[in-house]
Short mmCIF file of C-alpha atoms in Angstrom, two decimals:
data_model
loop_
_atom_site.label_atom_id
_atom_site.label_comp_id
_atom_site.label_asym_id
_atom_site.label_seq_id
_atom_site.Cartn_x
_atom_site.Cartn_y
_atom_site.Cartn_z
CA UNK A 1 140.93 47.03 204.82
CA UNK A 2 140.21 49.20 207.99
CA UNK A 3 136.51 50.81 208.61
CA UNK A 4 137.44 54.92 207.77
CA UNK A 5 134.60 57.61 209.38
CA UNK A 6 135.40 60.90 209.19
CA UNK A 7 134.09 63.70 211.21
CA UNK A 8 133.56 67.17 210.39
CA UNK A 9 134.61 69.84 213.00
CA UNK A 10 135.06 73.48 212.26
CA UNK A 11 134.23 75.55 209.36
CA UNK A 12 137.04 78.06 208.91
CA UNK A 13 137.14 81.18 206.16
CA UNK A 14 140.38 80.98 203.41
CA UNK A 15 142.29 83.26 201.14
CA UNK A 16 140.95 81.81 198.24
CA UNK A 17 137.82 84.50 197.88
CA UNK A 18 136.65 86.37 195.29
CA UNK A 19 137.10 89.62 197.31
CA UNK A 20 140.89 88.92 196.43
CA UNK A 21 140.12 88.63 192.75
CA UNK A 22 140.46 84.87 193.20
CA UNK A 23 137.55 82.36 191.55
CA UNK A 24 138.95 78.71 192.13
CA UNK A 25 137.13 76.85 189.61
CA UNK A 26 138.05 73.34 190.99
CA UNK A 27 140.27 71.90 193.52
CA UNK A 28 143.34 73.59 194.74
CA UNK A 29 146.68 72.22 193.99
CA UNK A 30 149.03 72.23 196.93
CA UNK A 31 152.52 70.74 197.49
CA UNK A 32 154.97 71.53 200.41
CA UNK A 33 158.88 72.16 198.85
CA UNK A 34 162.42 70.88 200.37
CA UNK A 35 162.89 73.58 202.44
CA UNK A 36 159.14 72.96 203.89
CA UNK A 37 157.19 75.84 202.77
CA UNK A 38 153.34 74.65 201.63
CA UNK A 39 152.63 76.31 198.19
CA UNK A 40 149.47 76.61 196.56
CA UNK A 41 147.79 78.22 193.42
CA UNK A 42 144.33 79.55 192.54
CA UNK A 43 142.00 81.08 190.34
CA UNK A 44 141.83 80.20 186.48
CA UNK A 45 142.84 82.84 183.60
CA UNK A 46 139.71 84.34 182.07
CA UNK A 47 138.56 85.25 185.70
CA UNK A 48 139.96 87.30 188.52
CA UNK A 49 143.97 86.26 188.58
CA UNK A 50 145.81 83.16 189.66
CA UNK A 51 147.60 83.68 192.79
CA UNK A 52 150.82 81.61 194.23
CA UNK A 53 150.63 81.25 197.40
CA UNK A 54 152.55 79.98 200.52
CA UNK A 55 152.86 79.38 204.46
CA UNK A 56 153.92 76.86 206.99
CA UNK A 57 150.48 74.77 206.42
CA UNK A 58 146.89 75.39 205.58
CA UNK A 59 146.11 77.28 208.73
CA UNK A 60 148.25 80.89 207.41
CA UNK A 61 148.74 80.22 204.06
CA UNK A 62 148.67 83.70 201.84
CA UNK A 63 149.10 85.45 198.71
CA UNK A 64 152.43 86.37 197.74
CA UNK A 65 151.87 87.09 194.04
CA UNK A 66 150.15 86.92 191.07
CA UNK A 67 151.64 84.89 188.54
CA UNK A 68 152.20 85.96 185.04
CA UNK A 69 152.82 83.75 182.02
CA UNK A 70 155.12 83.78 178.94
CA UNK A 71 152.47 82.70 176.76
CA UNK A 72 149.18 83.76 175.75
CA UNK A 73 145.84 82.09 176.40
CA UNK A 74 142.62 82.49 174.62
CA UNK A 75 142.56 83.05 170.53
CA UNK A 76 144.00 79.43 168.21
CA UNK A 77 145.97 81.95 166.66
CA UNK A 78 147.97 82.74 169.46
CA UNK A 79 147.31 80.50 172.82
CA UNK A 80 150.46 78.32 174.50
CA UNK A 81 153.19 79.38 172.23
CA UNK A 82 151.41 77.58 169.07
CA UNK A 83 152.23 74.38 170.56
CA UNK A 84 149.06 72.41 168.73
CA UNK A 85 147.20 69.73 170.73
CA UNK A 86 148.46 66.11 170.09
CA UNK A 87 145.35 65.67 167.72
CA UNK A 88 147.44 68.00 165.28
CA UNK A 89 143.81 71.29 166.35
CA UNK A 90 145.49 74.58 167.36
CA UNK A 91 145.28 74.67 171.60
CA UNK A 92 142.78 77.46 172.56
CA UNK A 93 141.30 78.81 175.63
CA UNK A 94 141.94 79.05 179.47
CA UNK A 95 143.82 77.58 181.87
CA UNK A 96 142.57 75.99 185.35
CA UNK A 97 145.41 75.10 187.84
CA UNK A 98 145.12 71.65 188.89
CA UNK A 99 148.39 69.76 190.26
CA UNK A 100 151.48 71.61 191.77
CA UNK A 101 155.04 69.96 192.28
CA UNK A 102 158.63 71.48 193.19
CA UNK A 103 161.28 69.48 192.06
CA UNK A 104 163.22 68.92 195.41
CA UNK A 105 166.70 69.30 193.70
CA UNK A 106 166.41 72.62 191.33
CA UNK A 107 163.68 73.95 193.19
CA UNK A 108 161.99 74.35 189.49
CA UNK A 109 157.80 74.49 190.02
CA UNK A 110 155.59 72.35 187.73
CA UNK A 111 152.25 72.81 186.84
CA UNK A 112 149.97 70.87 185.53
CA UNK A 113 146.68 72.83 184.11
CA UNK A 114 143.60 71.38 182.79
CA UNK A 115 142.15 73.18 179.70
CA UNK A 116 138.87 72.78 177.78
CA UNK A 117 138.19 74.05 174.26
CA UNK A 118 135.22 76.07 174.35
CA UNK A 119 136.48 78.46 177.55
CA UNK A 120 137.79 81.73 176.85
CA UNK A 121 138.64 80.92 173.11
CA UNK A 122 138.00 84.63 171.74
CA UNK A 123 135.50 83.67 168.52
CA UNK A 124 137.56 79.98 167.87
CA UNK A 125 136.20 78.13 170.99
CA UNK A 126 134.17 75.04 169.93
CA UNK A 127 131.84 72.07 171.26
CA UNK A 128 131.00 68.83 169.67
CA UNK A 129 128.61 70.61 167.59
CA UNK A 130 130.77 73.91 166.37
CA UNK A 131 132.16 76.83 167.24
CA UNK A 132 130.58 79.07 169.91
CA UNK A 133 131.09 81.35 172.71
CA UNK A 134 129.95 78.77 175.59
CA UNK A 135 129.80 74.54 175.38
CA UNK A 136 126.40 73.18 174.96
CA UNK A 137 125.98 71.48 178.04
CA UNK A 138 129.59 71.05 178.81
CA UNK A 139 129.81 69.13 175.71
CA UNK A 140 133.59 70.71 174.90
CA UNK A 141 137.02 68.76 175.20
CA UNK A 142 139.24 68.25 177.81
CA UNK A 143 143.16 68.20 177.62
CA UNK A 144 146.21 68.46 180.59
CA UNK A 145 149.01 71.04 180.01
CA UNK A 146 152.42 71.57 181.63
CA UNK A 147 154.36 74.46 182.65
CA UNK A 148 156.69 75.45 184.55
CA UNK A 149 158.57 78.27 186.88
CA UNK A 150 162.23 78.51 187.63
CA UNK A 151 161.46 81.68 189.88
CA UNK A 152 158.71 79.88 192.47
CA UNK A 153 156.00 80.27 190.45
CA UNK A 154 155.90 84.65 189.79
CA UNK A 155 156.56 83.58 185.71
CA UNK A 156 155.55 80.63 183.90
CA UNK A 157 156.63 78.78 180.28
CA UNK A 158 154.32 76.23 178.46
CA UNK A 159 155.61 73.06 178.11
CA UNK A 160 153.34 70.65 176.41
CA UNK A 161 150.58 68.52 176.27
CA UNK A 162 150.60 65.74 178.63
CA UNK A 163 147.69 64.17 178.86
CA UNK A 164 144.89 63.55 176.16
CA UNK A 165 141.86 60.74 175.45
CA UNK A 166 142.60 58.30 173.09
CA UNK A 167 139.34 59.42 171.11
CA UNK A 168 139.98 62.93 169.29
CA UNK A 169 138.76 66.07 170.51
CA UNK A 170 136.44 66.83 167.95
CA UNK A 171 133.39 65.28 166.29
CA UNK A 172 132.30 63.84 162.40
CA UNK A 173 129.86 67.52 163.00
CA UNK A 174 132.90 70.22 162.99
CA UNK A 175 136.25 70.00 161.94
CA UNK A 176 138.50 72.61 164.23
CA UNK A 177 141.14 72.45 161.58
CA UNK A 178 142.63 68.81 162.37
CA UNK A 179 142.75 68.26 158.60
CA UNK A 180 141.87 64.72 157.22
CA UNK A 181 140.96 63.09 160.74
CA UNK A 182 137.95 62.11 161.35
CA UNK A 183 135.81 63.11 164.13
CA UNK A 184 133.96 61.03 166.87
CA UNK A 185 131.10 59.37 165.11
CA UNK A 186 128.51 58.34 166.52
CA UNK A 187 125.61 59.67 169.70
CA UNK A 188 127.90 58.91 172.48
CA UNK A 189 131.26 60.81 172.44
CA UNK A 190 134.33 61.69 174.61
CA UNK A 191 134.93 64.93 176.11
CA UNK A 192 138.44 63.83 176.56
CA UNK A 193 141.00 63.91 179.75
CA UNK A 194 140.59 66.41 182.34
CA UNK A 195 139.37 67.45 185.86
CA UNK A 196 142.34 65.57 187.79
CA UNK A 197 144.52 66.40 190.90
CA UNK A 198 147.54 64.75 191.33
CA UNK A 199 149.44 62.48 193.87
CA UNK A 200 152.87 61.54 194.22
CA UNK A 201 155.07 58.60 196.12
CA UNK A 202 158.64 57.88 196.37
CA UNK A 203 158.45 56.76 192.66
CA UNK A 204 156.16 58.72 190.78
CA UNK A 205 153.61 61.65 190.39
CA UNK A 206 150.53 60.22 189.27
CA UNK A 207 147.66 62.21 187.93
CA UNK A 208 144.09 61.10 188.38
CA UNK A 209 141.52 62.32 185.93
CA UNK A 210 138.04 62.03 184.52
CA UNK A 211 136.96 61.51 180.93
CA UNK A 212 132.90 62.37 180.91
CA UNK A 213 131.44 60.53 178.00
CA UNK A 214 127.99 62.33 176.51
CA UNK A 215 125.05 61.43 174.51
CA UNK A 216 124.45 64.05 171.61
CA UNK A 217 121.41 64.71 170.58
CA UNK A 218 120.08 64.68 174.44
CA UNK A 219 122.44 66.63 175.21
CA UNK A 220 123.32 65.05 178.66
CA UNK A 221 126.56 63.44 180.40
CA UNK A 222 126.34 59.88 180.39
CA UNK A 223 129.21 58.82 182.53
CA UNK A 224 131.83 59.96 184.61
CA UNK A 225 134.59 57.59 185.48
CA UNK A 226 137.77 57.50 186.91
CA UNK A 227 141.54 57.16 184.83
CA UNK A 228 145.09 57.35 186.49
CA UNK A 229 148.80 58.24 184.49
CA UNK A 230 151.95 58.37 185.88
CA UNK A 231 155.50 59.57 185.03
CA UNK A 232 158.78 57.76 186.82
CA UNK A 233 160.02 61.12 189.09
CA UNK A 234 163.49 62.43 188.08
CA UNK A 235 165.83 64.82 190.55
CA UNK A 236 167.60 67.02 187.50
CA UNK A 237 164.48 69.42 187.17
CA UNK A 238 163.01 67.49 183.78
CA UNK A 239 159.39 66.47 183.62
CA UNK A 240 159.51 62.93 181.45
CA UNK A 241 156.16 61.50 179.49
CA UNK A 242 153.16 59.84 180.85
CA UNK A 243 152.13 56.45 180.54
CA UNK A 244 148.26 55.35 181.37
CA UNK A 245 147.00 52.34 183.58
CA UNK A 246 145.73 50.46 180.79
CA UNK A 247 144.01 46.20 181.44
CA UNK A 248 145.81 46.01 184.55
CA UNK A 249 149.14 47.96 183.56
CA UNK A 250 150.92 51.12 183.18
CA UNK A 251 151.50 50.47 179.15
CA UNK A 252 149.69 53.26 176.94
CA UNK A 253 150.87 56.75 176.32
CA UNK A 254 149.70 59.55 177.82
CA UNK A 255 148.32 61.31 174.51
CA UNK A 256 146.23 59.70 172.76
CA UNK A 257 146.85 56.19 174.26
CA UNK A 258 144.54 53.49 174.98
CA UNK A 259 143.37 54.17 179.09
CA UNK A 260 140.79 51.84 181.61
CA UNK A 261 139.06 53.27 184.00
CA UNK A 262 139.68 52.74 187.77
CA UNK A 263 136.00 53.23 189.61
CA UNK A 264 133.21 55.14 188.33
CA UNK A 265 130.83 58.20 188.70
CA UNK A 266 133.62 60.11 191.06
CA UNK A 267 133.67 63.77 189.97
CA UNK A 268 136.93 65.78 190.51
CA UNK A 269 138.88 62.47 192.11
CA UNK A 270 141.59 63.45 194.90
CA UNK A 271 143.55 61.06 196.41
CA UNK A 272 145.69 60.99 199.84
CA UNK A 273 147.71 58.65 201.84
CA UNK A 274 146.50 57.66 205.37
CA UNK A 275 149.97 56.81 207.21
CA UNK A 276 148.36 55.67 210.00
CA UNK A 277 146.40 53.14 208.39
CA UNK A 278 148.65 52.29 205.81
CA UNK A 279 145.78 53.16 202.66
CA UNK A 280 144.81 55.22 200.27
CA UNK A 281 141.73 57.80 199.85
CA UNK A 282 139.77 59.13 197.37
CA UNK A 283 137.73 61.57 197.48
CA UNK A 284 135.38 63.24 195.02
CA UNK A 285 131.54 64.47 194.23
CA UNK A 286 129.16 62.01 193.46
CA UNK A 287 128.17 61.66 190.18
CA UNK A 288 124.87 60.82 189.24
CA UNK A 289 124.43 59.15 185.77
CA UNK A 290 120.92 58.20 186.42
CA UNK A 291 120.18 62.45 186.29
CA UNK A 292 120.01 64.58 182.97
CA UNK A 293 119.96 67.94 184.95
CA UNK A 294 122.66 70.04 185.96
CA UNK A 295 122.14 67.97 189.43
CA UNK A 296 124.04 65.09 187.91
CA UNK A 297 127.07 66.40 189.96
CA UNK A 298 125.74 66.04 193.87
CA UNK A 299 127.05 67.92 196.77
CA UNK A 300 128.17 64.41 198.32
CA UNK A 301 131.02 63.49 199.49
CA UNK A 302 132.36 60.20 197.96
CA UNK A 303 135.33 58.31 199.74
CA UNK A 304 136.75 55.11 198.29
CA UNK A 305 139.64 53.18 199.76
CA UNK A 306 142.36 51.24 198.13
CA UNK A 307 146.02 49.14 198.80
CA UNK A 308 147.50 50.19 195.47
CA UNK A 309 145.71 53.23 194.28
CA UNK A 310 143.96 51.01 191.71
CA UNK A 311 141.47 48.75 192.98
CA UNK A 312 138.96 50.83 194.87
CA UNK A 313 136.08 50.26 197.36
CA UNK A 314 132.63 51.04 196.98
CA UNK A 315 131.93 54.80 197.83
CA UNK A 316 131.28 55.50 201.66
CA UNK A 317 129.32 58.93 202.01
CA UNK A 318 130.56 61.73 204.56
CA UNK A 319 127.88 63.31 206.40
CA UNK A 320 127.70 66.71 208.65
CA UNK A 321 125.22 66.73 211.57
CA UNK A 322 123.38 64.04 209.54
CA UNK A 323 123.18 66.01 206.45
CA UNK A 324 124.90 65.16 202.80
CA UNK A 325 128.53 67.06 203.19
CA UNK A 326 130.04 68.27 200.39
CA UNK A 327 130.18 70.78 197.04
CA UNK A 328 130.73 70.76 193.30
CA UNK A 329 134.37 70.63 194.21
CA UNK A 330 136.02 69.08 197.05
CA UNK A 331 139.45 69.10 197.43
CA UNK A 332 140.71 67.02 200.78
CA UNK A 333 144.05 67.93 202.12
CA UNK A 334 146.25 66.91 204.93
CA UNK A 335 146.82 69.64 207.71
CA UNK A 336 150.36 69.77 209.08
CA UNK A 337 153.77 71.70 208.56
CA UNK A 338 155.60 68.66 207.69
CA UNK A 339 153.87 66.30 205.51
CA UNK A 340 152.52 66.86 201.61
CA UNK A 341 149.45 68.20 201.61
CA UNK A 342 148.07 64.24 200.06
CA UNK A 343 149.54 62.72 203.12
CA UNK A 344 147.42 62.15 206.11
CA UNK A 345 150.08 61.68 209.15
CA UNK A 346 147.80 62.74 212.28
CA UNK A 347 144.24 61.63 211.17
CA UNK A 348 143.89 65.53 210.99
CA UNK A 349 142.92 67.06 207.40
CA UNK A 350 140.31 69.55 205.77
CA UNK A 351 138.21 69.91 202.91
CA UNK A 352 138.22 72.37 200.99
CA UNK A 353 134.99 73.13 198.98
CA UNK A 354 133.78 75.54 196.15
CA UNK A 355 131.71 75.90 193.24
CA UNK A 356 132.42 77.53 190.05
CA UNK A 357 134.23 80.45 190.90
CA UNK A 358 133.06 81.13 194.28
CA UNK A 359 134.61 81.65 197.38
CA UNK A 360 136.07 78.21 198.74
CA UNK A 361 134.95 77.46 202.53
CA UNK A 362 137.22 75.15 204.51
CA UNK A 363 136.25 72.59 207.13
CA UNK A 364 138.44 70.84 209.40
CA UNK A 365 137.97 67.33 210.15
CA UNK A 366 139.70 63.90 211.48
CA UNK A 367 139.55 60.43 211.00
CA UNK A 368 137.62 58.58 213.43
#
């Protein structure tokens, strides 16, 4: 495997900024359509608005709407269309935009979300502990939901849960209402499947996600690894199931199945396609499972490198005029007005960084 350095070059202002009413709380989801026009969406629903969003590439993408969905977030009683999670709990809470894809036949728009259970749930949020208005140190759960547009993304319909963590999204301490399940016993717990981007080949759109596991009681993360899923593509505008990488195979379902992780302590993994070289990137914040502070996610840059987007290399740090690069989130994306936005064709590509809901700075770079 090839020796990657990257090199930062300009720092460059984006539409993505709260003066727009946008906060991006993660990394933008991007995907270019059959006709060639880059899309992109951003902001979360219990802050500012989500935007679509298109242009010829990164350099003039812009607002062309806000979207508006045929569901309801927020309150159990009421949030995406009743449709429960797969642990049998009523779905709550917001919605953070995470993977885009356009169906190159029926032009339909997916969109996969990630949603936690604590955010935005109107008096019937929860955490590992019990209900409340905010998580105790993050410690709520983690699930990926589908929708999808037939009018380029202006109105949106909830489809269903696609991804969840084999271990339930509750604990032995509170019961959200999932009848006679148990909880997670024990001090170290799941916070289930979440914070993911996705990729796509010829074959299939995988999503790559994290699953943070905590220790209660201390209240701090104790891990943050790395998971992949996949679904087979189709062409007739139908999104099928997901199936996890599980010992050394796609073979577990995507909720509730059995999953393996892929590297560890990568925050927010994001991966691309270097043509050129002929591998795969991911990038990602470095997580820091040595730290019980809110520091445990660093402003570093991670990059690993792989053949088959499951065996990974050991991280290799990008640096800007000698300093650590990098943010809470960092989403890297191929410039161009041809390629997807995960493939690298030039050695030309920019990262796009934020932090919770602020404005997200982009910086041009290339492979060196």
């Amino acid at each position: 495997m090839c020796e990657i350095q990257i090199k930062i070059d300009d720092r460059k202002t984006t539409p993505f900024l709260n003066a727009n009413d946008i906060y991006q709380d993660g990394t933008t989801p991007m995907y270019r359509d059959a006709d060639g026009t880059l899309w992109a969406m951003s902001g979360h629903s219990h802050t500012g608005h989500i935007g679509m969003f298109s242009g010829t590439s990164t350099d003039d993408l812009t607002e062309v709407y806000p979207i508006q969905t045929n569901f309801c977030v927020g309150h159990a009683d009421f949030a995406y269309s009743g449709i429960r999670y797969p642990e049998g709990v009523k779905a709550r809470g917001s919605l953070w935009p995470f993977g885009l894809y356009i169906c190159p036949n029926t032009h339909r728009f997916f969109c996969f979300f990630h949603n936690e259970t604590a955010w935005n749930g109107k008096g019937t949020g929860y955490d590992a502990y019990g209900l409340c208005q905010t998580p105790a140190f993050d410690l709520d759960f983690r699930h990926i939901g589908l929708m999808h547009s037939d009018d380029e993304g202006r109105n949106w319909t909830f489809d269903r849960w696609v991804v969840t963590a084999e271990e339930v999204c509750f604990t032995d301490k509170f019961n959200p209402g999932a009848g006679d399940v148990p909880g997670q016993k024990g001090n170290v717990i799941s916070l289930g499947s979440g914070d993911f981007s996705m990729f796509a080949d010829d074959d299939y759109i995988y999503l790559f996600y994290n699953i943070f596991r905590a220790r209660l009681g201390a209240d701090w993360l104790r891990n943050c690894d790395v998971y992949v899923a996949r679904t087979r593509k189709r062409n007739d505008g139908m999104m099928g199931d997901f199936v996890k990488y599980y010992e050394g195979t796609f073979c577990e379902a995507g909720n509730l199945g059995r999953e393996t992780s892929i590297t560890e302590n990568m925050w927010h993994p994001r991966v691309l396609f270097l043509k050129k070289q002929g591998i795969y990137m991911m990038t990602g914040s470095l997580f820091d499972p040595n730290s019980r502070t809110t520091e445990m996610i660093r402003h570093e840059t991670a990059l690993r490198f792989s053949l088959d987007l499951i065996h990974w290399s050991d991280p290799v740090f990008v640096t800007n005029e000698g300093k650590p690069f990098g943010n809470h989130y960092v989403a890297a994306i191929a410039d161009g007005t041809i390629s997807q936005p995960y493939v690298v064709e030039n050695d030309k590509l920019s990262f796009f960084l934020n932090h919770n809901g602020t404005d997200v700075v982009r910086y041009t770079a290339h492979i060196e």
